[in-house]
Amino acid sequence: MPRNSFPSSRSLINFFSFFFFPFVLVSLQIPSSHSVTSIHSKVVPPLFVFGDSFLDNGNNLQLKNPSVHFDFLPYGVDFPKGPSGRVTNGRNPADILGQLLGIHDFLPAALDPETRGKRVLAGVNYASGGSGILEMHCEHSRCIPVAQQIKIFEDVTLPDLRSQLNSSQVSELLFKGIFLFSSGGNDCYKMCIKSTQSKHCVTDESLHSLIEDYIQELKNLYDLGARKFVLIGLQQLGCVPHLREKEGTCFEKMNHAAALFNARLRSSIDRMKQVMPGSHVVVVNTYNIIGDILDDPAAKGFKVVNESCCPRSAATEQTMCEKGGNPCLERDSYLYFDGAHLTEAGYKQLVERAYLSQLQEVVYPYNVEHLAYEIGLQFPPASHISALEELR
């Protein structure tokens, strides 16, 4: 399947504006990076994060016997707090997006006992490494299924918010908040590993069922008040270092599954709007963004895209870093940190393009900045003056 599975690009205007929202009006200078240098002065929406190891910031560390955990070096070698459960050398996509939005502190992990009170006002991270859209990936409580992540939001975070804010304030916070998801990779990976088909490892039926389950999980959040969703699509699953090394080249059957999942996810936006009236959904085409780097690494600032930065552990089938192993020195020049996950440098390019790109083959139907600061700003009724303004 061709890498460009999204519609052709169209011009969008630059979106820079001011508006009222929950907490503090900030003058935000976006962190230095390969491409983002703009300066904004905005009021910051909260960010709520769900999904898998792309976004996990330490929730698995709170489980008794997690399927995967990343609390040892070289993970976190470049993170201010050291190893924290993030599956990379530094910040993960949730951290980077939070900073682009203007959130000053890293979001707290949902299972951290200290995640309560004012700490939840800017958002919470519920993601759990090893999880998927289907709950079967987290048997015996070894990770937190997405459905359970949403249940924690409902049973723990929402009551906490309601204890601090009035009902109108809570409704507006959810109405304008960003709900970030990364899910489906573990589902497609396991379908392919188990498949005996020679060409394709996912069927139309299995993908349809998977996407319907995904939409239902989004609908559960919608019913609680969420309106703005950012869905991170799948990367080229077959080109990650541990599979490339195993196969001798990219595992195209796995790539095909990822591309089909992404295409089906993007084409489901209209269906999502039918079951979630008034919602706004952005799909990030990770496949294309990472594909651009794989096609021309030097143009994107990378030198190594087919090997991991860290030495990998045989006990994890060459997927995870070896505990205490020495990582590469030029980490910004490597795309992958371990056998399946990107370096901070790779994640920065992914998130920055999702945030600012005006190409629909990169992020559809518009970028994350537009979603955050131009879409759905008027909290009903139309005459409403932000009840949250008094919190500033």
CSV table of C-alpha atoms in Angstrom, one decimal:
chain,number,residue,atom,x,y,z
A,1,MET,CA,0.0,0.0,0.0
A,2,PRO,CA,1.4,3.5,-0.8
A,3,ARG,CA,2.7,5.4,2.1
A,4,ASN,CA,0.6,8.5,1.3
A,5,SER,CA,-2.9,7.1,2.2
A,6,PHE,CA,-4.3,10.4,3.2
A,7,PRO,CA,-6.0,12.9,0.8
A,8,SER,CA,-3.9,15.4,-1.1
A,9,SER,CA,-2.8,18.5,0.8
A,10,ARG,CA,-4.7,21.8,0.8
A,11,SER,CA,-3.7,25.2,2.0
A,12,LEU,CA,-4.6,26.2,5.5
A,13,ILE,CA,-4.1,29.5,7.1
A,14,ASN,CA,-1.8,30.1,10.1
A,15,PHE,CA,-3.8,30.0,13.3
A,16,PHE,CA,-2.6,32.3,16.1
A,17,SER,CA,-5.2,33.7,18.5
A,18,PHE,CA,-6.1,34.6,22.0
A,19,PHE,CA,-9.0,33.2,24.0
A,20,PHE,CA,-10.2,32.5,27.5
A,21,PHE,CA,-9.7,29.2,29.1
A,22,PRO,CA,-9.1,27.6,32.5
A,23,PHE,CA,-6.0,28.5,34.2
A,24,VAL,CA,-3.3,31.1,33.5
A,25,LEU,CA,-2.7,33.2,30.4
A,26,VAL,CA,0.9,32.3,29.5
A,27,SER,CA,3.5,33.8,27.1
A,28,LEU,CA,4.8,30.6,25.6
A,29,GLN,CA,8.0,30.2,23.7
A,30,ILE,CA,7.9,26.8,22.1
A,31,PRO,CA,11.0,24.7,23.0
A,32,SER,CA,13.8,24.9,20.4
A,33,SER,CA,13.8,22.1,17.9
A,34,HIS,CA,14.5,21.2,14.3
A,35,SER,CA,11.6,23.3,13.0
A,36,VAL,CA,9.5,25.1,15.5
A,37,THR,CA,10.5,28.6,16.4
A,38,SER,CA,7.2,30.5,16.7
A,39,ILE,CA,6.2,32.3,19.9
A,40,HIS,CA,2.6,32.3,21.2
A,41,SER,CA,0.7,34.1,23.9
A,42,LYS,CA,-2.2,31.8,24.8
A,43,VAL,CA,-4.4,30.4,27.5
A,44,VAL,CA,-3.5,26.7,27.7
A,45,PRO,CA,-6.0,23.8,27.4
A,46,PRO,CA,-5.6,20.7,29.6
A,47,LEU,CA,-4.2,17.5,28.1
A,48,PHE,CA,-5.5,14.0,28.9
A,49,VAL,CA,-3.4,11.1,27.6
A,50,PHE,CA,-4.5,7.5,26.8
A,51,GLY,CA,-2.8,4.6,25.1
A,52,ASP,CA,0.3,2.5,25.0
A,53,SER,CA,4.1,2.7,25.5
A,54,PHE,CA,4.4,5.6,23.0
A,55,LEU,CA,2.8,7.7,25.7
A,56,ASP,CA,3.3,5.9,29.1
A,57,ASN,CA,5.0,8.2,31.6
A,58,GLY,CA,5.2,5.8,34.5
A,59,ASN,CA,1.8,4.2,35.1
A,60,ASN,CA,3.2,0.7,34.6
A,61,LEU,CA,5.7,1.3,37.5
A,62,GLN,CA,2.7,1.4,39.8
A,63,LEU,CA,1.6,-2.1,38.8
A,64,LYS,CA,2.7,-5.2,40.8
A,65,ASN,CA,3.8,-7.3,37.9
A,66,PRO,CA,3.7,-5.2,34.7
A,67,SER,CA,4.2,-6.8,31.3
A,68,VAL,CA,6.7,-4.1,30.5
A,69,HIS,CA,8.4,-1.4,32.6
A,70,PHE,CA,11.1,1.1,31.8
A,71,ASP,CA,12.5,2.3,35.1
A,72,PHE,CA,16.2,1.6,34.4
A,73,LEU,CA,19.0,3.2,32.4
A,74,PRO,CA,19.6,3.8,29.6
A,75,TYR,CA,15.9,4.8,29.5
A,76,GLY,CA,15.6,8.3,30.7
A,77,VAL,CA,19.3,9.1,30.2
A,78,ASP,CA,18.3,12.5,28.9
A,79,PHE,CA,15.2,13.1,30.9
A,80,PRO,CA,15.4,15.6,33.8
A,81,LYS,CA,14.2,13.1,36.3
A,82,GLY,CA,16.1,10.1,34.9
A,83,PRO,CA,14.3,6.8,34.3
A,84,SER,CA,10.6,7.4,34.8
A,85,GLY,CA,8.8,4.8,32.9
A,86,ARG,CA,9.0,6.6,29.6
A,87,VAL,CA,10.1,4.4,26.7
A,88,THR,CA,12.8,6.6,25.2
A,89,ASN,CA,15.9,8.5,26.2
A,90,GLY,CA,14.1,11.7,27.1
A,91,ARG,CA,10.6,13.2,26.5
A,92,ASN,CA,7.8,11.2,24.9
A,93,PRO,CA,5.1,12.6,22.6
A,94,ALA,CA,2.8,13.6,25.4
A,95,ASP,CA,5.5,15.6,27.1
A,96,ILE,CA,6.4,17.4,23.9
A,97,LEU,CA,2.8,18.1,22.9
A,98,GLY,CA,2.2,19.4,26.5
A,99,GLN,CA,5.1,21.8,26.1
A,100,LEU,CA,3.9,23.0,22.7
A,101,LEU,CA,0.5,23.7,24.1
A,102,GLY,CA,2.1,25.6,27.0
A,103,ILE,CA,1.8,23.2,29.9
A,104,HIS,CA,4.7,24.1,32.2
A,105,ASP,CA,5.1,20.8,34.1
A,106,PHE,CA,5.1,17.3,32.9
A,107,LEU,CA,1.7,15.7,33.3
A,108,PRO,CA,1.4,13.4,36.3
A,109,ALA,CA,0.8,9.6,35.8
A,110,ALA,CA,-2.7,8.6,36.7
A,111,LEU,CA,-1.6,5.8,39.1
A,112,ASP,CA,0.9,8.0,41.0
A,113,PRO,CA,-0.6,8.4,44.5
A,114,GLU,CA,0.4,12.1,44.4
A,115,THR,CA,-1.8,12.7,41.3
A,116,ARG,CA,-4.6,14.7,42.9
A,117,GLY,CA,-5.8,18.2,43.7
A,118,LYS,CA,-4.3,21.0,41.6
A,119,ARG,CA,-1.9,18.6,39.9
A,120,VAL,CA,-4.8,17.3,37.7
A,121,LEU,CA,-6.0,20.7,36.5
A,122,ALA,CA,-3.6,20.8,33.6
A,123,GLY,CA,-4.3,17.2,32.7
A,124,VAL,CA,-3.3,13.6,33.5
A,125,ASN,CA,-1.5,10.7,31.7
A,126,TYR,CA,-3.3,7.3,31.8
A,127,ALA,CA,-1.2,5.5,29.2
A,128,SER,CA,0.2,2.1,29.9
A,129,GLY,CA,2.9,0.2,28.0
A,130,GLY,CA,1.7,-3.1,26.4
A,131,SER,CA,-1.9,-2.0,26.2
A,132,GLY,CA,-4.1,-2.0,23.1
A,133,ILE,CA,-7.6,-1.3,21.9
A,134,LEU,CA,-8.5,-4.9,22.9
A,135,GLU,CA,-8.4,-5.7,26.6
A,136,MET,CA,-6.8,-9.2,26.1
A,137,HIS,CA,-3.3,-7.5,25.9
A,138,CYS,CA,-3.6,-6.8,29.6
A,139,GLU,CA,-4.6,-10.1,31.1
A,140,HIS,CA,-3.7,-10.7,34.7
A,141,SER,CA,-3.4,-6.9,35.4
A,142,ARG,CA,0.0,-6.7,33.7
A,143,CYS,CA,-0.9,-3.4,32.0
A,144,ILE,CA,-3.9,-1.1,31.9
A,145,PRO,CA,-6.3,-1.6,29.0
A,146,VAL,CA,-7.6,1.6,27.3
A,147,ALA,CA,-11.1,0.9,28.6
A,148,GLN,CA,-9.7,0.8,32.1
A,149,GLN,CA,-7.7,4.0,31.6
A,150,ILE,CA,-10.9,5.7,30.7
A,151,LYS,CA,-12.6,4.2,33.8
A,152,ILE,CA,-9.8,5.7,35.9
A,153,PHE,CA,-10.5,9.1,34.3
A,154,GLU,CA,-14.2,8.7,35.2
A,155,ASP,CA,-13.9,7.3,38.7
A,156,VAL,CA,-10.8,9.2,40.0
A,157,THR,CA,-10.0,12.3,37.9
A,158,LEU,CA,-13.5,13.6,37.3
A,159,PRO,CA,-14.6,13.5,41.0
A,160,ASP,CA,-11.3,15.2,41.8
A,161,LEU,CA,-12.1,18.0,39.3
A,162,ARG,CA,-15.6,18.3,40.6
A,163,SER,CA,-14.3,18.8,44.1
A,164,GLN,CA,-12.3,21.8,43.0
A,165,LEU,CA,-14.5,23.4,40.3
A,166,ASN,CA,-18.2,24.0,39.8
A,167,SER,CA,-20.1,22.0,37.2
A,168,SER,CA,-19.8,24.7,34.5
A,169,GLN,CA,-16.1,24.9,35.0
A,170,VAL,CA,-15.6,21.2,34.7
A,171,SER,CA,-17.8,21.1,31.6
A,172,GLU,CA,-15.8,23.8,29.9
A,173,LEU,CA,-12.5,22.2,30.9
A,174,LEU,CA,-13.5,18.9,29.2
A,175,PHE,CA,-15.1,20.8,26.2
A,176,LYS,CA,-11.8,22.6,25.4
A,177,GLY,CA,-9.3,20.0,26.6
A,178,ILE,CA,-7.2,17.8,24.3
A,179,PHE,CA,-7.7,14.0,24.6
A,180,LEU,CA,-4.6,12.4,23.1
A,181,PHE,CA,-4.5,8.7,22.1
A,182,SER,CA,-1.9,6.3,20.8
A,183,SER,CA,-3.4,2.8,20.4
A,184,GLY,CA,-3.7,0.0,17.9
A,185,GLY,CA,0.0,-0.8,17.4
A,186,ASN,CA,0.0,-3.8,19.8
A,187,ASP,CA,-3.2,-5.0,18.4
A,188,CYS,CA,-1.9,-5.1,14.8
A,189,TYR,CA,1.5,-6.4,15.8
A,190,LYS,CA,-0.1,-9.4,17.6
A,191,MET,CA,-2.5,-10.1,14.8
A,192,CYS,CA,0.5,-10.3,12.4
A,193,ILE,CA,2.6,-12.4,14.7
A,194,LYS,CA,-0.2,-15.0,15.0
A,195,SER,CA,-1.2,-14.8,11.3
A,196,THR,CA,-0.4,-17.7,9.0
A,197,GLN,CA,-1.4,-15.8,5.9
A,198,SER,CA,1.4,-15.4,3.4
A,199,LYS,CA,0.6,-11.9,2.1
A,200,HIS,CA,-1.6,-10.0,4.6
A,201,CYS,CA,-2.0,-10.5,8.3
A,202,VAL,CA,-5.2,-8.5,9.0
A,203,THR,CA,-8.6,-8.9,7.4
A,204,ASP,CA,-11.2,-6.3,6.7
A,205,GLU,CA,-13.4,-7.9,9.3
A,206,SER,CA,-10.7,-7.8,12.0
A,207,LEU,CA,-9.9,-4.1,11.2
A,208,HIS,CA,-13.5,-3.1,11.2
A,209,SER,CA,-14.1,-4.7,14.6
A,210,LEU,CA,-10.9,-3.1,16.0
A,211,ILE,CA,-11.9,0.4,14.7
A,212,GLU,CA,-15.4,0.0,16.1
A,213,ASP,CA,-14.0,-0.9,19.5
A,214,TYR,CA,-11.7,2.2,19.3
A,215,ILE,CA,-14.7,4.5,18.4
A,216,GLN,CA,-16.6,3.1,21.3
A,217,GLU,CA,-13.8,4.0,23.7
A,218,LEU,CA,-13.7,7.5,22.3
A,219,LYS,CA,-17.5,7.6,22.7
A,220,ASN,CA,-17.2,6.7,26.3
A,221,LEU,CA,-15.0,9.8,26.9
A,222,TYR,CA,-17.4,11.9,24.7
A,223,ASP,CA,-20.3,10.9,27.0
A,224,LEU,CA,-18.2,12.2,29.9
A,225,GLY,CA,-17.7,15.6,28.2
A,226,ALA,CA,-14.7,15.2,25.9
A,227,ARG,CA,-14.9,16.9,22.5
A,228,LYS,CA,-11.4,17.2,21.1
A,229,PHE,CA,-9.5,14.1,20.2
A,230,VAL,CA,-6.0,13.6,18.7
A,231,LEU,CA,-5.4,10.1,17.4
A,232,ILE,CA,-1.7,9.1,16.7
A,233,GLY,CA,-1.7,6.6,13.9
A,234,LEU,CA,0.7,3.7,13.5
A,235,GLN,CA,4.3,4.0,12.3
A,236,GLN,CA,5.9,1.5,9.9
A,237,LEU,CA,5.7,-1.4,12.4
A,238,GLY,CA,7.7,-3.6,10.1
A,239,CYS,CA,10.7,-1.3,9.9
A,240,VAL,CA,11.5,-1.0,13.6
A,241,PRO,CA,15.0,-2.3,14.4
A,242,HIS,CA,14.1,-5.5,16.1
A,243,LEU,CA,11.9,-6.7,13.2
A,244,ARG,CA,14.3,-5.3,10.5
A,245,GLU,CA,17.1,-7.3,12.1
A,246,LYS,CA,15.0,-10.4,12.4
A,247,GLU,CA,13.7,-10.3,8.8
A,248,GLY,CA,16.8,-8.8,7.2
A,249,THR,CA,14.7,-6.0,5.8
A,250,CYS,CA,11.5,-4.2,6.6
A,251,PHE,CA,8.7,-6.7,7.4
A,252,GLU,CA,6.2,-5.5,4.7
A,253,LYS,CA,3.3,-7.6,5.9
A,254,MET,CA,3.4,-5.7,9.2
A,255,ASN,CA,3.8,-2.4,7.4
A,256,HIS,CA,0.7,-3.3,5.3
A,257,ALA,CA,-1.3,-3.9,8.4
A,258,ALA,CA,-0.3,-0.5,9.9
A,259,ALA,CA,-1.1,1.3,6.7
A,260,LEU,CA,-4.5,-0.3,6.5
A,261,PHE,CA,-5.2,0.5,10.1
A,262,ASN,CA,-4.3,4.2,9.5
A,263,ALA,CA,-6.4,4.4,6.4
A,264,ARG,CA,-9.4,2.8,8.1
A,265,LEU,CA,-9.0,5.2,11.1
A,266,ARG,CA,-8.8,8.3,8.9
A,267,SER,CA,-11.9,7.2,6.9
A,268,SER,CA,-13.8,6.7,10.1
A,269,ILE,CA,-13.8,10.3,11.1
A,270,ASP,CA,-17.3,10.9,9.6
A,271,ARG,CA,-18.6,7.8,11.5
A,272,MET,CA,-17.1,9.3,14.7
A,273,LYS,CA,-18.9,12.6,14.1
A,274,GLN,CA,-22.2,10.7,13.7
A,275,VAL,CA,-21.9,8.9,17.0
A,276,MET,CA,-20.3,11.9,18.7
A,277,PRO,CA,-22.1,15.1,17.4
A,278,GLY,CA,-20.1,18.2,18.0
A,279,SER,CA,-16.8,16.4,18.4
A,280,HIS,CA,-13.5,17.2,16.6
A,281,VAL,CA,-11.1,14.5,15.7
A,282,VAL,CA,-7.6,14.8,14.3
A,283,VAL,CA,-5.7,11.8,13.0
A,284,VAL,CA,-1.9,12.0,12.9
A,285,ASN,CA,-0.3,10.1,10.0
A,286,THR,CA,2.7,8.7,11.9
A,287,TYR,CA,3.3,6.3,9.0
A,288,ASN,CA,4.0,9.2,6.6
A,289,ILE,CA,6.0,11.3,9.1
A,290,ILE,CA,8.3,8.5,10.0
A,291,GLY,CA,8.4,7.4,6.4
A,292,ASP,CA,9.7,10.8,5.3
A,293,ILE,CA,12.6,10.3,7.8
A,294,LEU,CA,13.3,6.7,6.6
A,295,ASP,CA,13.3,7.9,3.0
A,296,ASP,CA,15.7,10.7,3.5
A,297,PRO,CA,17.3,10.7,6.9
A,298,ALA,CA,19.9,13.4,6.3
A,299,ALA,CA,17.3,15.9,5.2
A,300,LYS,CA,15.5,15.4,8.5
A,301,GLY,CA,18.7,15.6,10.6
A,302,PHE,CA,19.3,11.9,11.2
A,303,LYS,CA,22.2,9.6,10.5
A,304,VAL,CA,21.0,6.2,11.7
A,305,VAL,CA,17.4,4.9,11.1
A,306,ASN,CA,17.8,1.1,10.9
A,307,GLU,CA,19.5,0.5,14.2
A,308,SER,CA,18.7,1.3,17.8
A,309,CYS,CA,20.6,3.7,19.9
A,310,CYS,CA,20.8,1.3,22.9
A,311,PRO,CA,22.1,-2.3,23.1
A,312,ARG,CA,19.1,-4.6,23.2
A,313,SER,CA,18.2,-7.4,25.5
A,314,ALA,CA,18.0,-11.0,24.2
A,315,ALA,CA,15.5,-11.7,27.1
A,316,THR,CA,13.0,-9.3,25.4
A,317,GLU,CA,13.6,-10.7,21.9
A,318,GLN,CA,15.8,-7.7,21.1
A,319,THR,CA,12.9,-5.3,21.7
A,320,MET,CA,13.9,-3.5,24.9
A,321,CYS,CA,17.2,-1.9,25.9
A,322,GLU,CA,19.6,-4.0,27.9
A,323,LYS,CA,19.5,-2.9,31.5
A,324,GLY,CA,22.4,-0.6,32.2
A,325,GLY,CA,23.6,-0.8,28.6
A,326,ASN,CA,25.5,2.2,27.2
A,327,PRO,CA,23.5,4.1,24.7
A,328,CYS,CA,24.9,5.8,21.6
A,329,LEU,CA,26.5,9.2,22.1
A,330,GLU,CA,24.8,11.1,19.3
A,331,ARG,CA,21.3,10.3,20.3
A,332,ASP,CA,19.8,13.2,18.3
A,333,SER,CA,21.1,11.5,15.1
A,334,TYR,CA,19.3,8.2,15.8
A,335,LEU,CA,15.6,7.7,14.9
A,336,TYR,CA,15.1,4.7,17.2
A,337,PHE,CA,16.2,4.4,20.8
A,338,ASP,CA,15.3,0.7,21.4
A,339,GLY,CA,14.0,-2.0,19.2
A,340,ALA,CA,10.5,-0.4,18.7
A,341,HIS,CA,10.4,3.1,20.1
A,342,LEU,CA,11.8,6.4,18.9
A,343,THR,CA,14.4,8.7,20.4
A,344,GLU,CA,13.2,12.0,21.8
A,345,ALA,CA,14.6,13.5,18.5
A,346,GLY,CA,12.2,11.2,16.5
A,347,TYR,CA,9.3,12.0,18.7
A,348,LYS,CA,10.0,15.8,18.4
A,349,GLN,CA,9.7,15.6,14.6
A,350,LEU,CA,6.5,13.5,14.9
A,351,VAL,CA,4.8,15.9,17.3
A,352,GLU,CA,6.0,19.1,15.7
A,353,ARG,CA,4.7,18.1,12.3
A,354,ALA,CA,1.4,17.0,13.9
A,355,TYR,CA,1.2,20.4,15.7
A,356,LEU,CA,2.0,22.7,12.8
A,357,SER,CA,1.9,20.9,9.4
A,358,GLN,CA,-0.6,22.2,6.9
A,359,LEU,CA,-0.4,19.0,4.8
A,360,GLN,CA,-3.4,16.7,5.1
A,361,GLU,CA,-1.3,13.7,4.3
A,362,VAL,CA,0.5,14.4,7.5
A,363,VAL,CA,-2.3,15.4,9.9
A,364,TYR,CA,-6.0,15.3,9.0
A,365,PRO,CA,-8.2,17.3,8.6
A,366,TYR,CA,-6.1,20.1,10.2
A,367,ASN,CA,-3.2,20.3,12.6
A,368,VAL,CA,-3.3,20.1,16.4
A,369,GLU,CA,-2.6,23.8,16.9
A,370,HIS,CA,-5.7,24.6,14.9
A,371,LEU,CA,-7.7,22.0,17.0
A,372,ALA,CA,-6.5,23.5,20.2
A,373,TYR,CA,-6.8,27.2,19.5
A,374,GLU,CA,-9.3,27.7,16.6
A,375,ILE,CA,-11.9,24.9,16.9
A,376,GLY,CA,-14.7,24.7,19.4
A,377,LEU,CA,-13.8,27.7,21.4
A,378,GLN,CA,-17.3,29.0,22.2
A,379,PHE,CA,-18.6,27.0,25.1
A,380,PRO,CA,-22.4,26.8,24.9
A,381,PRO,CA,-24.6,28.8,25.4
A,382,ALA,CA,-23.3,31.5,22.9
A,383,SER,CA,-23.7,34.2,25.5
A,384,HIS,CA,-21.7,32.3,28.1
A,385,ILE,CA,-18.8,34.2,29.6
A,386,SER,CA,-16.1,31.8,30.7
A,387,ALA,CA,-16.8,30.7,34.2
A,388,LEU,CA,-13.2,29.5,34.3
A,389,GLU,CA,-11.9,33.0,33.8
A,390,GLU,CA,-12.3,33.6,37.5
A,391,LEU,CA,-9.7,30.8,38.2
A,392,ARG,CA,-7.0,32.9,36.5
